[in-house]
Short mmCIF file of C-alpha atoms and ligand atoms in Angstrom, two decimals:
data_model
loop_
_atom_site.label_atom_id
_atom_site.label_comp_id
_atom_site.label_asym_id
_atom_site.label_seq_id
_atom_site.Cartn_x
_atom_site.Cartn_y
_atom_site.Cartn_z
CA UNK A 184 16.16 -11.33 -7.47
CA UNK A 185 16.19 -11.13 -3.35
CA UNK A 186 18.31 -10.20 -0.64
CA UNK A 187 18.88 -10.99 3.09
CA UNK A 188 18.16 -6.98 3.68
CA UNK A 189 15.27 -7.58 6.31
CA UNK A 190 16.39 -10.20 8.26
CA UNK A 191 15.07 -9.80 11.32
CA UNK A 192 12.64 -7.04 10.62
CA UNK A 193 9.26 -7.38 11.51
CA UNK A 194 6.56 -6.02 8.94
CA UNK A 195 2.87 -5.37 8.93
CA UNK A 196 1.44 -5.02 5.06
CA UNK A 197 -2.45 -3.68 5.44
CA UNK A 198 -4.47 -5.16 2.21
CA UNK A 199 -1.65 -8.70 1.44
CA UNK A 200 -4.70 -11.08 -0.19
CA UNK A 201 -4.06 -9.80 -3.36
CA UNK A 202 -2.29 -7.91 -5.82
CA UNK A 203 0.05 -5.15 -5.10
CA UNK A 204 -0.35 -6.02 -1.28
CA UNK A 205 0.05 -9.72 -1.73
CA UNK A 206 3.25 -9.18 -3.53
CA UNK A 207 4.53 -7.17 -0.94
CA UNK A 208 4.23 -9.98 1.62
CA UNK A 209 5.92 -12.17 -0.92
CA UNK A 210 8.74 -10.04 -1.67
CA UNK A 211 9.46 -8.54 2.04
CA UNK A 212 9.61 -12.41 3.27
CA UNK A 213 11.39 -13.44 0.57
CA UNK A 214 14.12 -10.70 1.84
CA UNK A 215 13.95 -12.04 5.15
CA UNK A 216 11.64 -10.31 7.32
CA UNK A 217 8.79 -11.64 9.24
CA UNK A 218 5.26 -10.57 7.92
CA UNK A 219 1.30 -10.37 9.12
CA UNK A 220 -0.99 -8.61 7.12
CA UNK A 221 -4.45 -7.77 6.72
CA UNK A 222 -7.32 -8.64 4.59
CA UNK A 223 -11.18 -8.09 4.53
CA UNK A 224 -13.24 -10.22 2.50
CA UNK A 225 -10.66 -12.25 0.76
CA UNK A 226 -9.77 -15.10 3.15
CA UNK A 227 -9.29 -17.81 0.74
CA UNK A 228 -6.56 -15.68 -0.97
CA UNK A 229 -4.70 -14.85 2.17
CA UNK A 230 -5.07 -18.35 3.72
CA UNK A 231 -3.55 -19.57 -0.07
CA UNK A 232 -0.69 -17.17 0.45
CA UNK A 233 0.22 -18.01 4.38
CA UNK A 234 0.48 -21.61 2.96
CA UNK A 235 2.74 -20.88 -0.15
CA UNK A 236 5.05 -18.34 2.11
CA UNK A 237 4.83 -20.82 5.06
CA UNK A 238 6.09 -23.80 2.94
CA UNK A 239 8.78 -21.76 2.11
CA UNK A 240 9.65 -21.27 5.91
CA UNK A 241 9.02 -17.84 6.35
CA UNK A 242 7.10 -16.32 9.26
CA UNK A 243 4.32 -15.05 7.91
CA UNK A 244 0.25 -14.22 9.49
CA UNK A 245 -3.07 -13.37 8.40
CA UNK A 246 -5.56 -11.12 9.83
CA UNK A 247 -8.87 -10.02 9.17
CA UNK A 248 -9.75 -6.60 9.34
CA UNK A 249 -11.59 -3.88 7.46
CA UNK A 250 -9.60 -0.85 7.34
CA UNK A 251 -12.99 1.10 7.01
CA UNK A 252 -13.15 0.61 10.73
CA UNK A 253 -10.84 2.35 13.00
CA UNK A 254 -11.49 -0.27 15.83
CA UNK A 255 -10.09 -3.21 13.90
CA UNK A 256 -7.45 -1.91 12.15
CA UNK A 257 -6.10 -0.61 15.49
CA UNK A 258 -6.36 -4.37 16.82
CA UNK A 259 -4.74 -5.64 14.02
CA UNK A 260 -1.65 -3.66 14.12
CA UNK A 261 -1.26 -4.03 17.92
CA UNK A 262 -2.40 -8.55 16.93
CA UNK A 263 0.47 -8.14 14.43
CA UNK A 264 3.53 -6.45 17.02
CA UNK A 265 1.89 -9.63 19.85
CA UNK A 266 2.23 -12.12 16.69
CA UNK A 267 5.78 -11.10 15.56
CA UNK A 268 7.07 -9.78 18.86
CA UNK A 269 7.44 -6.01 17.63
CA UNK A 270 6.94 -3.62 14.53
CA UNK A 271 9.61 -2.14 12.62
CA UNK A 272 7.72 -1.94 9.08
CA UNK A 273 4.33 -0.61 8.40
CA UNK A 274 2.96 -0.90 4.55
CA UNK A 275 -0.14 1.25 4.11
CA UNK A 276 -1.23 -0.66 1.41
CA UNK A 277 -5.05 -1.28 1.11
CA UNK A 278 -7.22 0.62 -1.10
CA UNK A 279 -10.18 0.59 -3.11
CA UNK A 280 -11.28 2.79 -6.26
CA UNK A 281 -14.67 3.68 -6.90
CA UNK A 282 -14.99 5.42 -9.92
CA UNK A 283 -17.84 7.69 -11.17
CA UNK A 284 -18.22 11.09 -12.26
CA UNK A 285 -19.07 13.48 -9.41
CA UNK A 286 -22.47 13.71 -9.73
CA UNK A 287 -23.28 10.29 -9.64
CA UNK A 288 -21.35 9.32 -6.39
CA UNK A 289 -23.51 8.49 -3.36
CA UNK A 290 -22.68 9.62 0.16
CA UNK A 291 -21.99 5.76 1.02
CA UNK A 292 -19.41 5.32 -1.60
CA UNK A 293 -17.82 8.52 -0.87
CA UNK A 294 -17.71 7.62 2.89
CA UNK A 295 -16.43 4.27 2.48
CA UNK A 296 -13.57 4.87 0.23
CA UNK A 297 -12.50 7.95 2.27
CA UNK A 298 -12.65 5.54 5.37
CA UNK A 299 -10.47 2.91 3.65
CA UNK A 300 -8.07 5.13 1.71
CA UNK A 301 -7.55 7.87 3.90
CA UNK A 302 -9.14 6.59 7.59
CA UNK A 303 -7.43 2.94 7.17
CA UNK A 304 -4.30 5.17 6.45
CA UNK A 305 -4.17 7.34 9.48
CA UNK A 306 -5.79 4.63 12.16
CA UNK A 307 -2.90 2.00 11.14
CA UNK A 308 -0.59 4.97 11.33
CA UNK A 309 -1.86 6.12 14.59
CA UNK A 310 -2.10 2.75 16.43
CA UNK A 311 1.95 1.72 14.36
CA UNK A 312 3.29 4.40 16.45
CA UNK A 313 3.56 2.90 19.75
CA UNK A 314 5.61 -0.28 18.51
CA UNK A 315 7.93 1.67 16.11
CA UNK A 316 11.41 2.68 16.96
CA UNK A 317 14.52 4.22 15.47
CA UNK A 318 15.16 2.82 12.16
CA UNK A 319 11.57 1.90 11.63
CA UNK A 320 9.63 2.48 8.47
CA UNK A 321 6.14 4.08 7.32
CA UNK A 322 6.09 3.34 3.82
CA UNK A 323 2.20 4.45 1.86
CA UNK A 324 0.93 3.30 -1.18
CA UNK A 325 -0.67 6.37 -2.81
CA UNK A 326 -1.39 6.43 -6.44
CA UNK A 327 0.19 8.60 -9.37
CA UNK A 328 -3.63 10.00 -9.91
CA UNK A 329 -2.69 12.24 -6.83
CA UNK A 330 -0.40 14.17 -9.14
CA UNK A 331 -1.93 13.27 -12.67
CA UNK A 332 -5.52 12.31 -13.41
CA UNK A 333 -5.88 11.70 -17.30
CA UNK A 334 -9.66 10.83 -17.03
CA UNK A 335 -12.97 11.87 -15.97
CA UNK A 336 -14.47 9.82 -13.01
CA UNK A 337 -11.35 10.17 -11.15
CA UNK A 338 -11.55 12.59 -8.68
CA UNK A 339 -12.43 11.22 -5.63
CA UNK A 340 -10.09 8.41 -5.48
CA UNK A 341 -7.35 11.08 -6.48
CA UNK A 342 -8.78 13.26 -3.77
CA UNK A 343 -7.91 10.09 -1.10
CA UNK A 344 -5.04 9.55 -2.93
CA UNK A 345 -3.48 13.51 -2.40
CA UNK A 346 -4.45 13.11 1.24
CA UNK A 347 -2.03 10.35 0.97
CA UNK A 348 0.55 11.77 -0.28
CA UNK A 349 0.16 15.07 1.98
CA UNK A 350 -0.08 13.01 5.28
CA UNK A 351 3.29 11.18 4.41
CA UNK A 352 5.20 14.71 3.86
CA UNK A 353 3.40 15.99 7.46
CA UNK A 354 4.65 12.54 9.18
CA UNK A 355 8.06 12.41 7.77
CA UNK A 356 8.69 15.69 9.39
CA UNK A 357 7.27 14.65 12.95
CA UNK A 358 8.41 11.39 12.82
CA UNK A 359 11.90 12.39 11.82
CA UNK A 360 13.51 13.26 15.16
CA UNK A 361 12.22 9.72 16.02
CA UNK A 362 14.23 8.18 13.32
CA UNK A 363 11.13 7.12 11.63
CA UNK A 364 10.91 7.77 8.11
CA UNK A 365 7.99 8.11 6.18
CA UNK A 366 7.77 7.61 2.41
CA UNK A 367 4.29 7.36 -0.50
CA UNK A 368 5.21 5.36 -2.87
CA UNK A 369 3.02 6.31 -6.42
CA UNK A 370 2.40 3.25 -8.57
CA UNK A 371 0.79 4.59 -11.90
CA UNK A 372 -0.76 1.47 -13.85
CA UNK A 373 -0.31 -1.75 -12.24
CA UNK A 374 -1.85 -4.65 -13.64
CA UNK A 375 -4.07 -6.22 -10.76
CA UNK A 376 -8.08 -6.89 -9.81
CA UNK A 377 -8.12 -3.03 -9.36
CA UNK A 378 -6.85 -1.72 -12.91
CA UNK A 379 -6.25 -5.40 -15.38
CA UNK A 380 -3.93 -4.89 -17.89
CA UNK A 381 -6.95 -5.79 -20.18
CA UNK A 382 -9.93 -3.32 -18.53
CA UNK A 383 -11.91 -0.95 -19.87
CA UNK A 384 -8.94 1.79 -19.57
CA UNK A 385 -5.73 0.06 -20.55
CA UNK A 386 -5.61 0.85 -23.95
CA UNK A 387 -6.06 4.59 -23.28
CA UNK A 388 -3.62 4.44 -19.98
CA UNK A 389 -1.18 2.75 -21.84
CA UNK A 390 -0.99 5.29 -24.45
CA UNK A 391 0.06 8.01 -22.24
CA UNK A 392 2.74 5.62 -20.40
CA UNK A 393 6.14 6.18 -22.43
CA UNK A 394 7.26 3.02 -21.46
CA UNK A 395 3.52 1.98 -23.37
CA UNK A 396 2.43 -0.78 -20.97
CA UNK A 397 1.34 -1.45 -17.18
CA UNK A 398 3.24 -2.15 -14.78
CA UNK A 399 3.92 -5.27 -12.41
CA UNK A 400 3.05 -5.63 -8.75
CA UNK A 401 6.70 -6.78 -8.22
CA UNK A 402 7.69 -3.53 -9.69
CA UNK A 403 6.26 -1.77 -6.54
CA UNK A 404 7.61 -4.59 -4.00
CA UNK A 405 11.02 -4.22 -5.14
CA UNK A 406 10.57 -0.16 -3.84
CA UNK A 407 8.82 -1.52 -0.91
CA UNK A 408 11.44 -3.61 -0.12
CA UNK A 409 14.15 -1.37 -0.63
CA UNK A 410 12.27 1.62 1.19
CA UNK A 411 11.78 -1.01 4.05
CA UNK A 412 16.00 -2.06 4.31
CA UNK A 413 19.08 -0.67 6.00
CA UNK A 414 20.11 1.42 2.70
CA UNK A 415 17.33 3.79 2.66
CA UNK A 416 17.96 5.81 5.52
CA UNK A 417 18.10 8.50 4.36
CA UNK A 418 14.92 9.06 2.26
CA UNK A 419 11.63 10.03 3.83
CA UNK A 420 9.28 12.68 2.92
CA UNK A 421 9.59 11.42 -0.57
CA UNK A 422 6.67 10.60 -3.34
CA UNK A 423 8.26 8.05 -5.70
CA UNK A 424 6.67 7.49 -8.77
CA UNK A 425 6.87 3.82 -10.15
CA UNK A 426 4.94 4.57 -13.13
CA UNK A 427 6.82 3.81 -16.12
CA UNK A 428 6.97 7.49 -16.64
CA UNK A 429 3.09 8.30 -16.56
CA UNK A 430 3.61 11.81 -15.36
CA UNK A 431 6.27 13.54 -17.50
N1 LIG B 204 -3.54 -1.26 -9.39
C1 LIG B 204 -3.33 0.03 -9.75
O1 LIG B 204 -2.91 0.67 -11.14
C2 LIG B 204 -2.63 0.80 -9.24
C3 LIG B 204 -2.05 2.13 -9.04
C4 LIG B 204 -1.95 3.26 -7.96
C5 LIG B 204 -2.15 2.70 -6.80
N2 LIG B 204 -2.62 1.71 -6.24
C6 LIG B 204 -2.91 1.56 -4.59
O2 LIG B 204 -2.34 0.05 -4.39
C7 LIG B 204 -3.18 -0.22 -3.44
C8 LIG B 204 -2.81 -2.14 -3.68
O3 LIG B 204 -3.86 -1.99 -4.89
P1 LIG B 204 -4.61 -3.53 -5.58
O4 LIG B 204 -4.07 -2.77 -7.55
O5 LIG B 204 -3.31 -4.26 -5.20
O6 LIG B 204 -5.85 -3.35 -5.65
P2 LIG B 204 -6.48 -4.78 -5.69
O7 LIG B 204 -6.11 -5.90 -5.87
O8 LIG B 204 -7.93 -4.52 -5.89
O9 LIG B 204 -6.20 -5.33 -4.24
C9 LIG B 204 -6.43 -4.69 -2.82
C10 LIG B 204 -6.39 -5.14 -1.79
O10 LIG B 204 -6.48 -4.22 -0.66
C11 LIG B 204 -7.27 -4.90 0.39
N3 LIG B 204 -8.46 -4.13 0.58
C12 LIG B 204 -9.00 -3.63 -0.10
N4 LIG B 204 -10.53 -2.77 1.04
C13 LIG B 204 -9.85 -2.98 2.04
C14 LIG B 204 -10.49 -3.19 3.48
N5 LIG B 204 -11.38 -2.42 3.66
N6 LIG B 204 -9.72 -3.67 4.57
C15 LIG B 204 -8.74 -4.22 4.28
N7 LIG B 204 -8.59 -4.43 3.30
C16 LIG B 204 -8.79 -4.15 2.01
C17 LIG B 204 -8.01 -6.07 -0.83
O11 LIG B 204 -8.17 -7.83 0.07
P3 LIG B 204 -9.96 -8.00 0.23
O12 LIG B 204 -9.85 -8.71 -0.54
O13 LIG B 204 -10.02 -9.04 1.43
O14 LIG B 204 -10.53 -6.78 0.67
C18 LIG B 204 -6.29 -6.43 -1.51
O15 LIG B 204 -5.62 -7.72 -0.52
C19 LIG B 204 -4.32 0.58 -3.16
O16 LIG B 204 -4.18 1.46 -2.40
C20 LIG B 204 -4.55 1.29 -4.91
O17 LIG B 204 -5.03 2.34 -4.82
C21 LIG B 204 -2.83 0.64 -7.53
#
């Protein structure tokens, strides 16, 4: 289902070339927004997505920017605002998951995941603030692992997503007086390259999800579209789980 709720809205989605981010780009454009998205490595996917959505008449712009790099991220935000004529919605989606026991984690693995999952959210937000006005939205894509970690090897990833959750709450407090809402969407297992529903952990995850299955990327994009739109204006500082009941 799509709406025209986002007509006139201008959005930047980080990490929009594949997976959840790509579906958010699809949904926001389908609902009428003009959308820019970043990617780092997947130029081919990014180009295909632009071609697919441009063919529908949507305004969509792909920007290569490594979320681990503060300067590239800041430049991407400014370019998105310039190309779209402003910015109303920032979706901090880019993320990576390196899973390993704590004593096998290398410094490079740790630094890279923290730089993308925490630094990327901070620097995109830091740069976007200057463009966002009354009624704007910041929507972070955290993870249900901030609240529940069902097995070993996930501690560092969970730490980064816990930081996204805390940052979202603090920022909601800070930006409320400016009329900007900040929310944190926490997906459970969603079928993507990061977490395929035929992958190594899939059966054990399905076993603890009351609905007994993985979610779809469209389950996340539907909520993001609602949060980006006019009817969510009194929701801020919330952790919103889309997890099939993973945490019950
Ligand atoms: N799938 C799940 O079960 C699940 C559950 C909870 C939370 N999440 C969160 O949801 C978000 C999206 O996950 P996903 O499952 O869609 O992952 P995915 O399939 O691996 O896609 C990740 C997306 O982020 C981009 N990205 C990764 N590193 C980047 C970087 N350094 N700079 C810019 N873009 C970067 C990728 O683009 P490139 O390929 O171009 O780098 C890609 O578009 C992440 O924050 C993840 O932690 C996912």
